[in-house]
mmCIF file with all atom_site columns, C-alpha atoms in Angstrom:
data_model
loop_
_atom_site.group_PDB
_atom_site.id
_atom_site.type_symbol
_atom_site.label_atom_id
_atom_site.label_alt_id
_atom_site.label_comp_id
_atom_site.label_asym_id
_atom_site.label_entity_id
_atom_site.label_seq_id
_atom_site.pdbx_PDB_ins_code
_atom_site.Cartn_x
_atom_site.Cartn_y
_atom_site.Cartn_z
_atom_site.occupancy
_atom_site.B_iso_or_equiv
_atom_site.pdbx_formal_charge
_atom_site.auth_seq_id
_atom_site.auth_comp_id
_atom_site.auth_asym_id
_atom_site.auth_atom_id
_atom_site.pdbx_PDB_model_num
ATOM 1   C CA . ALA N 1 1   ? 0.000   0.000  0.000   1.00 69.00 ? 15  ALA N CA 1
ATOM 2   C CA . GLN N 1 2   ? 1.106   3.539  -0.595  1.00 77.00 ? 16  GLN N CA 1
ATOM 3   C CA . SER N 1 3   ? 2.559   5.257  2.439   1.00 89.00 ? 17  SER N CA 1
ATOM 4   C CA . VAL N 1 4   ? 4.262   8.463  3.453   1.00 95.00 ? 18  VAL N CA 1
ATOM 5   C CA . SER N 1 5   ? 7.046   8.561  6.032   1.00 96.00 ? 19  SER N CA 1
ATOM 6   C CA . GLN N 1 6   ? 8.097   11.602 7.989   1.00 96.00 ? 20  GLN N CA 1
ATOM 7   C CA . HIS N 1 7   ? 11.367  10.948 9.739   1.00 88.00 ? 21  HIS N CA 1
ATOM 8   C CA . ASN N 1 8   ? 11.106  13.293 12.687  1.00 90.00 ? 22  ASN N CA 1
ATOM 9   C CA . HIS N 1 9   ? 8.306   13.279 15.203  1.00 93.00 ? 23  HIS N CA 1
ATOM 10  C CA . HIS N 1 10  ? 9.358   16.425 17.039  1.00 96.00 ? 24  HIS N CA 1
ATOM 11  C CA . VAL N 1 11  ? 11.958  18.997 16.039  1.00 97.00 ? 25  VAL N CA 1
ATOM 12  C CA . ILE N 1 12  ? 13.077  21.775 18.365  1.00 97.00 ? 26  ILE N CA 1
ATOM 13  C CA . LEU N 1 13  ? 14.980  24.732 16.934  1.00 97.00 ? 27  LEU N CA 1
ATOM 14  C CA . SER N 1 14  ? 16.022  28.185 18.003  1.00 97.00 ? 28  SER N CA 1
ATOM 15  C CA . GLU N 1 15  ? 14.917  31.190 15.997  1.00 97.00 ? 29  GLU N CA 1
ATOM 16  C CA . ALA N 1 16  ? 17.029  31.839 12.887  1.00 97.00 ? 30  ALA N CA 1
ATOM 17  C CA . ALA N 1 17  ? 18.092  28.205 12.657  1.00 97.00 ? 31  ALA N CA 1
ATOM 18  C CA . SER N 1 18  ? 17.646  26.415 9.354   1.00 98.00 ? 32  SER N CA 1
ATOM 19  C CA . LEU N 1 19  ? 14.957  23.800 8.973   1.00 97.00 ? 33  LEU N CA 1
ATOM 20  C CA . GLU N 1 20  ? 14.720  20.624 6.957   1.00 97.00 ? 34  GLU N CA 1
ATOM 21  C CA . LEU N 1 21  ? 11.903  18.154 7.484   1.00 97.00 ? 35  LEU N CA 1
ATOM 22  C CA . GLY N 1 22  ? 12.152  14.832 5.728   1.00 97.00 ? 36  GLY N CA 1
ATOM 23  C CA . CYS N 1 23  ? 9.379   13.141 3.747   1.00 97.00 ? 37  CYS N CA 1
ATOM 24  C CA . ASN N 1 24  ? 9.540   9.921  1.760   1.00 96.00 ? 38  ASN N CA 1
ATOM 25  C CA . TYR N 1 25  ? 6.749   8.155  -0.073  1.00 94.00 ? 39  TYR N CA 1
ATOM 26  C CA . SER N 1 26  ? 6.481   4.548  -1.135  1.00 90.00 ? 40  SER N CA 1
ATOM 27  C CA . TYR N 1 27  ? 4.744   4.732  -4.498  1.00 80.00 ? 41  TYR N CA 1
ATOM 28  C CA . GLY N 1 28  ? 6.817   4.524  -7.673  1.00 71.00 ? 42  GLY N CA 1
ATOM 29  C CA . GLY N 1 29  ? 4.322   5.887  -10.150 1.00 76.00 ? 43  GLY N CA 1
ATOM 30  C CA . THR N 1 30  ? 2.990   9.364  -10.703 1.00 81.00 ? 44  THR N CA 1
ATOM 31  C CA . VAL N 1 31  ? 2.507   11.290 -7.503  1.00 85.00 ? 45  VAL N CA 1
ATOM 32  C CA . ASN N 1 32  ? 1.476   14.801 -6.654  1.00 90.00 ? 46  ASN N CA 1
ATOM 33  C CA . LEU N 1 33  ? 3.005   16.093 -3.451  1.00 93.00 ? 47  LEU N CA 1
ATOM 34  C CA . PHE N 1 34  ? 1.870   18.491 -0.765  1.00 95.00 ? 48  PHE N CA 1
ATOM 35  C CA . TRP N 1 35  ? 2.981   19.953 2.516   1.00 97.00 ? 49  TRP N CA 1
ATOM 36  C CA . TYR N 1 36  ? 0.227   21.060 4.890   1.00 97.00 ? 50  TYR N CA 1
ATOM 37  C CA . VAL N 1 37  ? 0.722   23.006 8.123   1.00 97.00 ? 51  VAL N CA 1
ATOM 38  C CA . GLN N 1 38  ? -1.432  23.131 11.221  1.00 95.00 ? 52  GLN N CA 1
ATOM 39  C CA . TYR N 1 39  ? -0.758  26.059 13.549  1.00 95.00 ? 53  TYR N CA 1
ATOM 40  C CA . PRO N 1 40  ? -1.881  25.670 17.172  1.00 92.00 ? 54  PRO N CA 1
ATOM 41  C CA . GLY N 1 41  ? -5.650  25.871 17.367  1.00 89.00 ? 55  GLY N CA 1
ATOM 42  C CA . GLN N 1 42  ? -6.087  26.215 13.628  1.00 92.00 ? 56  GLN N CA 1
ATOM 43  C CA . HIS N 1 43  ? -7.022  23.868 10.830  1.00 92.00 ? 57  HIS N CA 1
ATOM 44  C CA . LEU N 1 44  ? -4.834  22.354 8.159   1.00 95.00 ? 58  LEU N CA 1
ATOM 45  C CA . GLN N 1 45  ? -3.581  24.803 5.545   1.00 95.00 ? 59  GLN N CA 1
ATOM 46  C CA . LEU N 1 46  ? -1.682  24.184 2.335   1.00 94.00 ? 60  LEU N CA 1
ATOM 47  C CA . LEU N 1 47  ? 1.950   25.278 2.508   1.00 96.00 ? 61  LEU N CA 1
ATOM 48  C CA . LEU N 1 48  ? 3.065   24.230 -0.953  1.00 95.00 ? 62  LEU N CA 1
ATOM 49  C CA . LYS N 1 49  ? 2.495   21.656 -3.670  1.00 93.00 ? 63  LYS N CA 1
ATOM 50  C CA . TYR N 1 50  ? 4.352   19.932 -6.477  1.00 93.00 ? 64  TYR N CA 1
ATOM 51  C CA . PHE N 1 51  ? 2.740   18.547 -9.597  1.00 89.00 ? 65  PHE N CA 1
ATOM 52  C CA . SER N 1 52  ? 5.379   18.714 -12.314 1.00 88.00 ? 66  SER N CA 1
ATOM 53  C CA . GLY N 1 53  ? 8.184   20.861 -13.706 1.00 91.00 ? 67  GLY N CA 1
ATOM 54  C CA . ASP N 1 54  ? 10.858  22.503 -11.569 1.00 94.00 ? 68  ASP N CA 1
ATOM 55  C CA . PRO N 1 55  ? 11.448  20.104 -8.676  1.00 95.00 ? 69  PRO N CA 1
ATOM 56  C CA . LEU N 1 56  ? 12.179  23.006 -6.331  1.00 97.00 ? 70  LEU N CA 1
ATOM 57  C CA . VAL N 1 57  ? 8.882   24.574 -5.325  1.00 96.00 ? 71  VAL N CA 1
ATOM 58  C CA . LYS N 1 58  ? 8.324   27.646 -3.217  1.00 95.00 ? 72  LYS N CA 1
ATOM 59  C CA . GLY N 1 59  ? 5.428   28.061 -0.868  1.00 94.00 ? 73  GLY N CA 1
ATOM 60  C CA . ILE N 1 60  ? 4.104   30.591 1.554   1.00 93.00 ? 74  ILE N CA 1
ATOM 61  C CA . LYS N 1 61  ? 6.060   32.150 4.415   1.00 94.00 ? 75  LYS N CA 1
ATOM 62  C CA . GLY N 1 62  ? 9.483   31.423 2.928   1.00 95.00 ? 76  GLY N CA 1
ATOM 63  C CA . PHE N 1 63  ? 9.116   27.643 2.814   1.00 97.00 ? 77  PHE N CA 1
ATOM 64  C CA . GLU N 1 64  ? 10.365  25.573 -0.083  1.00 97.00 ? 78  GLU N CA 1
ATOM 65  C CA . ALA N 1 65  ? 10.508  21.883 -0.910  1.00 98.00 ? 79  ALA N CA 1
ATOM 66  C CA . GLU N 1 66  ? 12.559  19.792 -3.274  1.00 96.00 ? 80  GLU N CA 1
ATOM 67  C CA . PHE N 1 67  ? 11.214  16.773 -5.114  1.00 95.00 ? 81  PHE N CA 1
ATOM 68  C CA . ILE N 1 68  ? 13.896  14.138 -5.723  1.00 95.00 ? 82  ILE N CA 1
ATOM 69  C CA . LYS N 1 69  ? 12.282  11.386 -7.747  1.00 91.00 ? 83  LYS N CA 1
ATOM 70  C CA . SER N 1 70  ? 15.186  8.952  -7.428  1.00 92.00 ? 84  SER N CA 1
ATOM 71  C CA . LYS N 1 71  ? 14.972  9.147  -3.656  1.00 93.00 ? 85  LYS N CA 1
ATOM 72  C CA . PHE N 1 72  ? 11.158  9.222  -3.469  1.00 93.00 ? 86  PHE N CA 1
ATOM 73  C CA . SER N 1 73  ? 11.575  12.288 -1.306  1.00 95.00 ? 87  SER N CA 1
ATOM 74  C CA . PHE N 1 74  ? 9.937   15.702 -0.901  1.00 97.00 ? 88  PHE N CA 1
ATOM 75  C CA . ASN N 1 75  ? 11.777  17.455 1.910   1.00 97.00 ? 89  ASN N CA 1
ATOM 76  C CA . LEU N 1 76  ? 10.612  20.773 3.325   1.00 98.00 ? 90  LEU N CA 1
ATOM 77  C CA . ARG N 1 77  ? 13.127  23.530 4.021   1.00 98.00 ? 91  ARG N CA 1
ATOM 78  C CA . LYS N 1 78  ? 13.316  27.021 5.414   1.00 98.00 ? 92  LYS N CA 1
ATOM 79  C CA . PRO N 1 79  ? 16.593  28.924 5.752   1.00 97.00 ? 93  PRO N CA 1
ATOM 80  C CA . SER N 1 80  ? 15.682  30.767 8.944   1.00 97.00 ? 94  SER N CA 1
ATOM 81  C CA . VAL N 1 81  ? 12.753  29.799 11.160  1.00 97.00 ? 95  VAL N CA 1
ATOM 82  C CA . GLN N 1 82  ? 10.713  32.148 13.306  1.00 97.00 ? 96  GLN N CA 1
ATOM 83  C CA . TRP N 1 83  ? 8.815   31.552 16.515  1.00 96.00 ? 97  TRP N CA 1
ATOM 84  C CA . SER N 1 84  ? 5.602   31.848 14.491  1.00 96.00 ? 98  SER N CA 1
ATOM 85  C CA . ASP N 1 85  ? 6.576   28.736 12.519  1.00 97.00 ? 99  ASP N CA 1
ATOM 86  C CA . THR N 1 86  ? 5.791   26.623 15.565  1.00 97.00 ? 100 THR N CA 1
ATOM 87  C CA . ALA N 1 87  ? 3.245   24.175 14.191  1.00 97.00 ? 101 ALA N CA 1
ATOM 88  C CA . GLU N 1 88  ? 2.712   20.622 13.018  1.00 97.00 ? 102 GLU N CA 1
ATOM 89  C CA . TYR N 1 89  ? 3.751   19.879 9.451   1.00 98.00 ? 103 TYR N CA 1
ATOM 90  C CA . PHE N 1 90  ? 2.249   17.117 7.344   1.00 98.00 ? 104 PHE N CA 1
ATOM 91  C CA . CYS N 1 91  ? 3.575   15.716 4.105   1.00 97.00 ? 105 CYS N CA 1
ATOM 92  C CA . ALA N 1 92  ? 0.931   14.219 1.796   1.00 95.00 ? 106 ALA N CA 1
ATOM 93  C CA . VAL N 1 93  ? 0.661   12.641 -1.628  1.00 92.00 ? 107 VAL N CA 1
ATOM 94  C CA . ILE N 1 94  ? -2.051  11.961 -4.162  1.00 88.00 ? 108 ILE N CA 1
ATOM 95  C CA . THR N 1 95  ? -1.352  8.988  -6.358  1.00 80.00 ? 109 THR N CA 1
ATOM 96  C CA . THR N 1 96  ? -2.955  7.939  -9.595  1.00 72.00 ? 110 THR N CA 1
ATOM 97  C CA . TYR N 1 97  ? -2.757  4.310  -8.502  1.00 66.00 ? 111 TYR N CA 1
ATOM 98  C CA . GLY N 1 98  ? -5.533  1.766  -8.145  1.00 63.00 ? 112 GLY N CA 1
ATOM 99  C CA . GLY N 1 99  ? -8.603  3.859  -8.783  1.00 63.00 ? 113 GLY N CA 1
ATOM 100 C CA . SER N 1 100 ? -7.558  6.672  -6.487  1.00 68.00 ? 114 SER N CA 1
ATOM 101 C CA . GLN N 1 101 ? -10.135 9.433  -6.373  1.00 69.00 ? 115 GLN N CA 1
ATOM 102 C CA . GLY N 1 102 ? -7.632  12.049 -5.409  1.00 79.00 ? 116 GLY N CA 1
ATOM 103 C CA . ASN N 1 103 ? -7.646  11.452 -1.692  1.00 85.00 ? 117 ASN N CA 1
ATOM 104 C CA . LEU N 1 104 ? -4.586  12.615 0.201   1.00 90.00 ? 118 LEU N CA 1
ATOM 105 C CA . ILE N 1 105 ? -2.300  10.084 1.879   1.00 92.00 ? 119 ILE N CA 1
ATOM 106 C CA . PHE N 1 106 ? -0.670  11.765 4.862   1.00 96.00 ? 120 PHE N CA 1
ATOM 107 C CA . GLY N 1 107 ? 2.443   11.142 6.882   1.00 96.00 ? 121 GLY N CA 1
ATOM 108 C CA . LYS N 1 108 ? 2.226   11.112 10.660  1.00 96.00 ? 122 LYS N CA 1
ATOM 109 C CA . GLY N 1 109 ? 3.357   14.695 10.925  1.00 97.00 ? 123 GLY N CA 1
ATOM 110 C CA . THR N 1 110 ? 6.327   16.497 12.442  1.00 97.00 ? 124 THR N CA 1
ATOM 111 C CA . LYS N 1 111 ? 5.833   18.858 15.320  1.00 97.00 ? 125 LYS N CA 1
ATOM 112 C CA . LEU N 1 112 ? 8.120   21.885 15.096  1.00 97.00 ? 126 LEU N CA 1
ATOM 113 C CA . SER N 1 113 ? 8.819   23.942 18.184  1.00 97.00 ? 127 SER N CA 1
ATOM 114 C CA . VAL N 1 114 ? 10.795  27.150 17.690  1.00 97.00 ? 128 VAL N CA 1
ATOM 115 C CA . LYS N 1 115 ? 12.340  28.695 20.793  1.00 95.00 ? 129 LYS N CA 1
ATOM 116 C CA . PRO N 1 116 ? 12.414  32.512 20.823  1.00 90.00 ? 130 PRO N CA 1
ATOM 117 C CA . ASP H 2 1   ? -16.066 33.359 6.617   1.00 54.00 ? 7   ASP H CA 1
ATOM 118 C CA . THR H 2 2   ? -16.261 31.377 3.381   1.00 76.00 ? 8   THR H CA 1
ATOM 119 C CA . GLY H 2 3   ? -14.120 28.431 4.445   1.00 93.00 ? 9   GLY H CA 1
ATOM 120 C CA . VAL H 2 4   ? -15.157 24.867 5.207   1.00 97.00 ? 10  VAL H CA 1
ATOM 121 C CA . SER H 2 5   ? -17.220 24.681 8.388   1.00 97.00 ? 11  SER H CA 1
ATOM 122 C CA . GLN H 2 6   ? -17.967 21.708 10.589  1.00 98.00 ? 12  GLN H CA 1
ATOM 123 C CA . ASP H 2 7   ? -20.480 21.204 13.341  1.00 97.00 ? 13  ASP H CA 1
ATOM 124 C CA . PRO H 2 8   ? -20.223 20.418 16.175  1.00 97.00 ? 14  PRO H CA 1
ATOM 125 C CA . ARG H 2 9   ? -16.611 21.196 16.999  1.00 97.00 ? 15  ARG H CA 1
ATOM 126 C CA . HIS H 2 10  ? -16.646 18.808 19.943  1.00 97.00 ? 16  HIS H CA 1
ATOM 127 C CA . LYS H 2 11  ? -18.844 15.834 20.769  1.00 98.00 ? 17  LYS H CA 1
ATOM 128 C CA . ILE H 2 12  ? -18.730 13.654 23.851  1.00 98.00 ? 18  ILE H CA 1
ATOM 129 C CA . THR H 2 13  ? -20.886 10.568 23.805  1.00 98.00 ? 19  THR H CA 1
ATOM 130 C CA . LYS H 2 14  ? -21.287 7.277  25.584  1.00 97.00 ? 20  LYS H CA 1
ATOM 131 C CA . ARG H 2 15  ? -20.362 4.003  23.990  1.00 97.00 ? 21  ARG H CA 1
ATOM 132 C CA . GLY H 2 16  ? -23.240 2.602  21.975  1.00 97.00 ? 22  GLY H CA 1
ATOM 133 C CA . GLN H 2 17  ? -24.820 5.942  21.122  1.00 98.00 ? 23  GLN H CA 1
ATOM 134 C CA . ASN H 2 18  ? -25.221 7.281  17.584  1.00 98.00 ? 24  ASN H CA 1
ATOM 135 C CA . VAL H 2 19  ? -23.611 10.555 16.527  1.00 98.00 ? 25  VAL H CA 1
ATOM 136 C CA . THR H 2 20  ? -23.898 12.706 13.417  1.00 98.00 ? 26  THR H CA 1
ATOM 137 C CA . PHE H 2 21  ? -21.501 15.348 12.171  1.00 98.00 ? 27  PHE H CA 1
ATOM 138 C CA . ARG H 2 22  ? -22.099 17.984 9.546   1.00 98.00 ? 28  ARG H CA 1
ATOM 139 C CA . CYS H 2 23  ? -19.747 19.562 7.027   1.00 98.00 ? 29  CYS H CA 1
ATOM 140 C CA . ASP H 2 24  ? -20.458 22.624 4.912   1.00 97.00 ? 30  ASP H CA 1
ATOM 141 C CA . PRO H 2 25  ? -17.907 22.877 2.096   1.00 96.00 ? 31  PRO H CA 1
ATOM 142 C CA . ILE H 2 26  ? -16.798 26.011 0.344   1.00 94.00 ? 32  ILE H CA 1
ATOM 143 C CA . SER H 2 27  ? -19.584 27.175 -1.916  1.00 91.00 ? 33  SER H CA 1
ATOM 144 C CA . GLU H 2 28  ? -19.428 25.632 -5.399  1.00 84.00 ? 34  GLU H CA 1
ATOM 145 C CA . HIS H 2 29  ? -16.806 23.076 -4.429  1.00 90.00 ? 35  HIS H CA 1
ATOM 146 C CA . ASN H 2 30  ? -18.000 19.880 -6.038  1.00 90.00 ? 36  ASN H CA 1
ATOM 147 C CA . ARG H 2 31  ? -15.664 17.507 -4.238  1.00 92.00 ? 37  ARG H CA 1
ATOM 148 C CA . LEU H 2 32  ? -15.947 16.680 -0.570  1.00 95.00 ? 38  LEU H CA 1
ATOM 149 C CA . TYR H 2 33  ? -13.701 14.384 1.467   1.00 95.00 ? 39  TYR H CA 1
ATOM 150 C CA . TRP H 2 34  ? -13.940 12.994 4.991   1.00 97.00 ? 40  TRP H CA 1
ATOM 151 C CA . TYR H 2 35  ? -10.799 12.074 6.936   1.00 97.00 ? 41  TYR H CA 1
ATOM 152 C CA . ARG H 2 36  ? -10.169 10.796 10.442  1.00 97.00 ? 42  ARG H CA 1
ATOM 153 C CA . GLN H 2 37  ? -7.182  11.785 12.561  1.00 96.00 ? 43  GLN H CA 1
ATOM 154 C CA . THR H 2 38  ? -6.147  10.040 15.754  1.00 94.00 ? 44  THR H CA 1
ATOM 155 C CA . LEU H 2 39  ? -3.498  11.179 18.200  1.00 90.00 ? 45  LEU H CA 1
ATOM 156 C CA . GLY H 2 40  ? -0.003  11.055 16.769  1.00 88.00 ? 46  GLY H CA 1
ATOM 157 C CA . GLN H 2 41  ? -1.204  10.196 13.266  1.00 92.00 ? 47  GLN H CA 1
ATOM 158 C CA . GLY H 2 42  ? -1.855  12.106 10.102  1.00 95.00 ? 48  GLY H CA 1
ATOM 159 C CA . PRO H 2 43  ? -5.361  12.291 8.683   1.00 96.00 ? 49  PRO H CA 1
ATOM 160 C CA . GLU H 2 44  ? -6.627  9.062  7.093   1.00 95.00 ? 50  GLU H CA 1
ATOM 161 C CA . PHE H 2 45  ? -9.084  9.022  4.219   1.00 94.00 ? 51  PHE H CA 1
ATOM 162 C CA . LEU H 2 46  ? -12.617 7.795  4.909   1.00 95.00 ? 52  LEU H CA 1
ATOM 163 C CA . THR H 2 47  ? -14.805 8.667  1.947   1.00 95.00 ? 53  THR H CA 1
ATOM 164 C CA . TYR H 2 48  ? -15.251 10.984 -1.039  1.00 92.00 ? 54  TYR H CA 1
ATOM 165 C CA . PHE H 2 49  ? -18.191 12.664 -2.776  1.00 93.00 ? 55  PHE H CA 1
ATOM 166 C CA . GLN H 2 50  ? -18.376 14.294 -6.142  1.00 91.00 ? 56  GLN H CA 1
ATOM 167 C CA . ASN H 2 51  ? -21.534 16.357 -5.999  1.00 91.00 ? 57  ASN H CA 1
ATOM 168 C CA . GLU H 2 52  ? -24.098 14.033 -4.376  1.00 93.00 ? 58  GLU H CA 1
ATOM 169 C CA . ALA H 2 53  ? -22.435 10.793 -5.484  1.00 92.00 ? 59  ALA H CA 1
ATOM 170 C CA . GLN H 2 54  ? -20.303 8.885  -3.003  1.00 92.00 ? 60  GLN H CA 1
ATOM 171 C CA . LEU H 2 55  ? -17.537 7.588  -5.244  1.00 89.00 ? 61  LEU H CA 1
ATOM 172 C CA . GLU H 2 56  ? -15.118 5.951  -2.867  1.00 87.00 ? 62  GLU H CA 1
ATOM 173 C CA . LYS H 2 57  ? -15.087 4.492  0.621   1.00 89.00 ? 63  LYS H CA 1
ATOM 174 C CA . SER H 2 58  ? -12.024 3.461  2.578   1.00 89.00 ? 64  SER H CA 1
ATOM 175 C CA . ARG H 2 59  ? -11.752 0.113  4.315   1.00 87.00 ? 65  ARG H CA 1
ATOM 176 C CA . LEU H 2 60  ? -11.652 2.202  7.507   1.00 85.00 ? 66  LEU H CA 1
ATOM 177 C CA . LEU H 2 61  ? -15.311 3.000  6.963   1.00 88.00 ? 67  LEU H CA 1
ATOM 178 C CA . SER H 2 62  ? -17.015 0.112  8.720   1.00 90.00 ? 68  SER H CA 1
ATOM 179 C CA . ASP H 2 63  ? -20.712 -0.715 8.393   1.00 93.00 ? 69  ASP H CA 1
ATOM 180 C CA . ARG H 2 64  ? -21.397 1.476  11.423  1.00 96.00 ? 70  ARG H CA 1
ATOM 181 C CA . PHE H 2 65  ? -20.350 4.543  9.442   1.00 96.00 ? 71  PHE H CA 1
ATOM 182 C CA . SER H 2 66  ? -22.509 6.185  6.821   1.00 96.00 ? 72  SER H CA 1
ATOM 183 C CA . ALA H 2 67  ? -22.057 9.408  4.928   1.00 97.00 ? 73  ALA H CA 1
ATOM 184 C CA . GLU H 2 68  ? -24.424 11.384 2.771   1.00 96.00 ? 74  GLU H CA 1
ATOM 185 C CA . ARG H 2 69  ? -24.405 14.488 0.654   1.00 96.00 ? 75  ARG H CA 1
ATOM 186 C CA . PRO H 2 70  ? -28.041 14.716 -0.357  1.00 92.00 ? 76  PRO H CA 1
ATOM 187 C CA . LYS H 2 71  ? -28.076 17.795 -2.557  1.00 87.00 ? 77  LYS H CA 1
ATOM 188 C CA . GLY H 2 72  ? -24.429 18.019 -3.394  1.00 85.00 ? 78  GLY H CA 1
ATOM 189 C CA . SER H 2 73  ? -23.894 20.759 -0.848  1.00 91.00 ? 79  SER H CA 1
ATOM 190 C CA . PHE H 2 74  ? -23.425 19.912 2.845   1.00 96.00 ? 80  PHE H CA 1
ATOM 191 C CA . SER H 2 75  ? -22.509 16.424 3.993   1.00 98.00 ? 81  SER H CA 1
ATOM 192 C CA . THR H 2 76  ? -23.238 14.380 7.104   1.00 98.00 ? 82  THR H CA 1
ATOM 193 C CA . LEU H 2 77  ? -21.213 11.588 8.650   1.00 98.00 ? 83  LEU H CA 1
ATOM 194 C CA . GLU H 2 78  ? -23.075 9.292  11.037  1.00 98.00 ? 84  GLU H CA 1
ATOM 195 C CA . ILE H 2 79  ? -21.526 6.742  13.352  1.00 97.00 ? 85  ILE H CA 1
ATOM 196 C CA . GLN H 2 80  ? -23.888 4.179  14.827  1.00 97.00 ? 86  GLN H CA 1
ATOM 197 C CA . ARG H 2 81  ? -23.239 2.265  18.045  1.00 97.00 ? 87  ARG H CA 1
ATOM 198 C CA . THR H 2 82  ? -20.092 4.224  18.800  1.00 98.00 ? 88  THR H CA 1
ATOM 199 C CA . GLU H 2 83  ? -17.070 2.455  20.238  1.00 97.00 ? 89  GLU H CA 1
ATOM 200 C CA . GLN H 2 84  ? -14.162 3.886  22.196  1.00 96.00 ? 90  GLN H CA 1
ATOM 201 C CA . GLY H 2 85  ? -11.950 3.280  19.166  1.00 95.00 ? 91  GLY H CA 1
ATOM 202 C CA . ASP H 2 86  ? -14.020 5.807  17.236  1.00 97.00 ? 92  ASP H CA 1
ATOM 203 C CA . SER H 2 87  ? -12.594 8.616  19.360  1.00 97.00 ? 93  SER H CA 1
ATOM 204 C CA . ALA H 2 88  ? -10.766 10.862 16.917  1.00 97.00 ? 94  ALA H CA 1
ATOM 205 C CA . MET H 2 89  ? -10.848 14.151 15.055  1.00 97.00 ? 95  MET H CA 1
ATOM 206 C CA . TYR H 2 90  ? -13.099 13.929 12.005  1.00 98.00 ? 96  TYR H CA 1
ATOM 207 C CA . LEU H 2 91  ? -12.004 16.293 9.244   1.00 98.00 ? 97  LEU H CA 1
ATOM 208 C CA . CYS H 2 92  ? -13.857 17.450 6.182   1.00 98.00 ? 98  CYS H CA 1
ATOM 209 C CA . ALA H 2 93  ? -12.185 18.910 3.103   1.00 96.00 ? 99  ALA H CA 1
ATOM 210 C CA . SER H 2 94  ? -13.515 20.280 -0.164  1.00 94.00 ? 100 SER H CA 1
ATOM 211 C CA . SER H 2 95  ? -12.024 21.107 -3.522  1.00 90.00 ? 101 SER H CA 1
ATOM 212 C CA . PRO H 2 96  ? -13.254 22.563 -6.793  1.00 86.00 ? 102 PRO H CA 1
ATOM 213 C CA . LEU H 2 97  ? -13.972 20.412 -9.807  1.00 76.00 ? 103 LEU H CA 1
ATOM 214 C CA . ARG H 2 98  ? -11.992 22.641 -12.145 1.00 70.00 ? 104 ARG H CA 1
ATOM 215 C CA . ALA H 2 99  ? -8.695  21.160 -10.992 1.00 65.00 ? 105 ALA H CA 1
ATOM 216 C CA . GLY H 2 100 ? -7.756  17.696 -12.204 1.00 69.00 ? 106 GLY H CA 1
ATOM 217 C CA . ILE H 2 101 ? -8.731  15.075 -9.697  1.00 67.00 ? 107 ILE H CA 1
ATOM 218 C CA . PHE H 2 102 ? -5.139  14.220 -8.873  1.00 68.00 ? 108 PHE H CA 1
ATOM 219 C CA . ARG H 2 103 ? -4.055  17.822 -8.609  1.00 71.00 ? 109 ARG H CA 1
ATOM 220 C CA . ASN H 2 104 ? -6.809  19.191 -6.465  1.00 77.00 ? 110 ASN H CA 1
ATOM 221 C CA . GLU H 2 105 ? -5.923  21.383 -3.518  1.00 86.00 ? 111 GLU H CA 1
ATOM 222 C CA . GLN H 2 106 ? -8.138  20.409 -0.639  1.00 91.00 ? 112 GLN H CA 1
ATOM 223 C CA . PHE H 2 107 ? -9.352  22.997 1.850   1.00 93.00 ? 113 PHE H CA 1
ATOM 224 C CA . PHE H 2 108 ? -9.869  21.640 5.321   1.00 96.00 ? 114 PHE H CA 1
ATOM 225 C CA . GLY H 2 109 ? -12.392 22.508 7.985   1.00 97.00 ? 115 GLY H CA 1
ATOM 226 C CA . PRO H 2 110 ? -11.598 22.791 11.702  1.00 96.00 ? 116 PRO H CA 1
ATOM 227 C CA . GLY H 2 111 ? -12.753 19.245 12.425  1.00 97.00 ? 117 GLY H CA 1
ATOM 228 C CA . THR H 2 112 ? -15.113 17.641 14.921  1.00 98.00 ? 118 THR H CA 1
ATOM 229 C CA . ARG H 2 113 ? -13.401 16.073 17.915  1.00 97.00 ? 119 ARG H CA 1
ATOM 230 C CA . LEU H 2 114 ? -15.303 12.978 19.065  1.00 98.00 ? 120 LEU H CA 1
ATOM 231 C CA . THR H 2 115 ? -14.750 11.454 22.489  1.00 98.00 ? 121 THR H CA 1
ATOM 232 C CA . VAL H 2 116 ? -16.473 8.165  23.220  1.00 98.00 ? 122 VAL H CA 1
ATOM 233 C CA . LEU H 2 117 ? -16.657 7.328  26.920  1.00 96.00 ? 123 LEU H CA 1
#
């Protein structure tokens, strides 16, 4: 079955530190990739998405992600985090496999805590 | 606010009772998804509607679960004879039909947190 793995359960950083959150997926066919963010007390919001083309995609709030097909990875990065980036981050994919109706397959999430 | 709304936001019930949740998608969004999220996990897909047609159901959706979208607008998710294992956050998401099905950005509601005692 298709799955998404997020390597870190909880990441703690100081402000201005660089961030990289890992995401790997198991499906070898066509995938469309997403990062969602959930700020404390708020609902899931789209951070960025990759469908095709330039494998380096830029999202909101200075986040970017790189799709590396050979590694089945879609890691999220930010050069300098802020306290307001404290949130839970979810990697998700939509596959075209097996009659998929476009439902998202999520990883377990990574909780990011940024110390001021 | 024109986002996805869900009602109620919290529901506490006793084991064996029936519960119903409602989701109002963004106006004119044809696609509607239900997901379930338990502690320490990402959301897991339950079911999908395109307009009023329920096109896919996950294996997670046991016979005690039923979902409807009678007029292609709001949707309800009912759980009969609740069990403690049903305790979770139930999320609704909607997306417009104009995007390809595999490239659709889904907009999430705040969720309904169910606690079964």
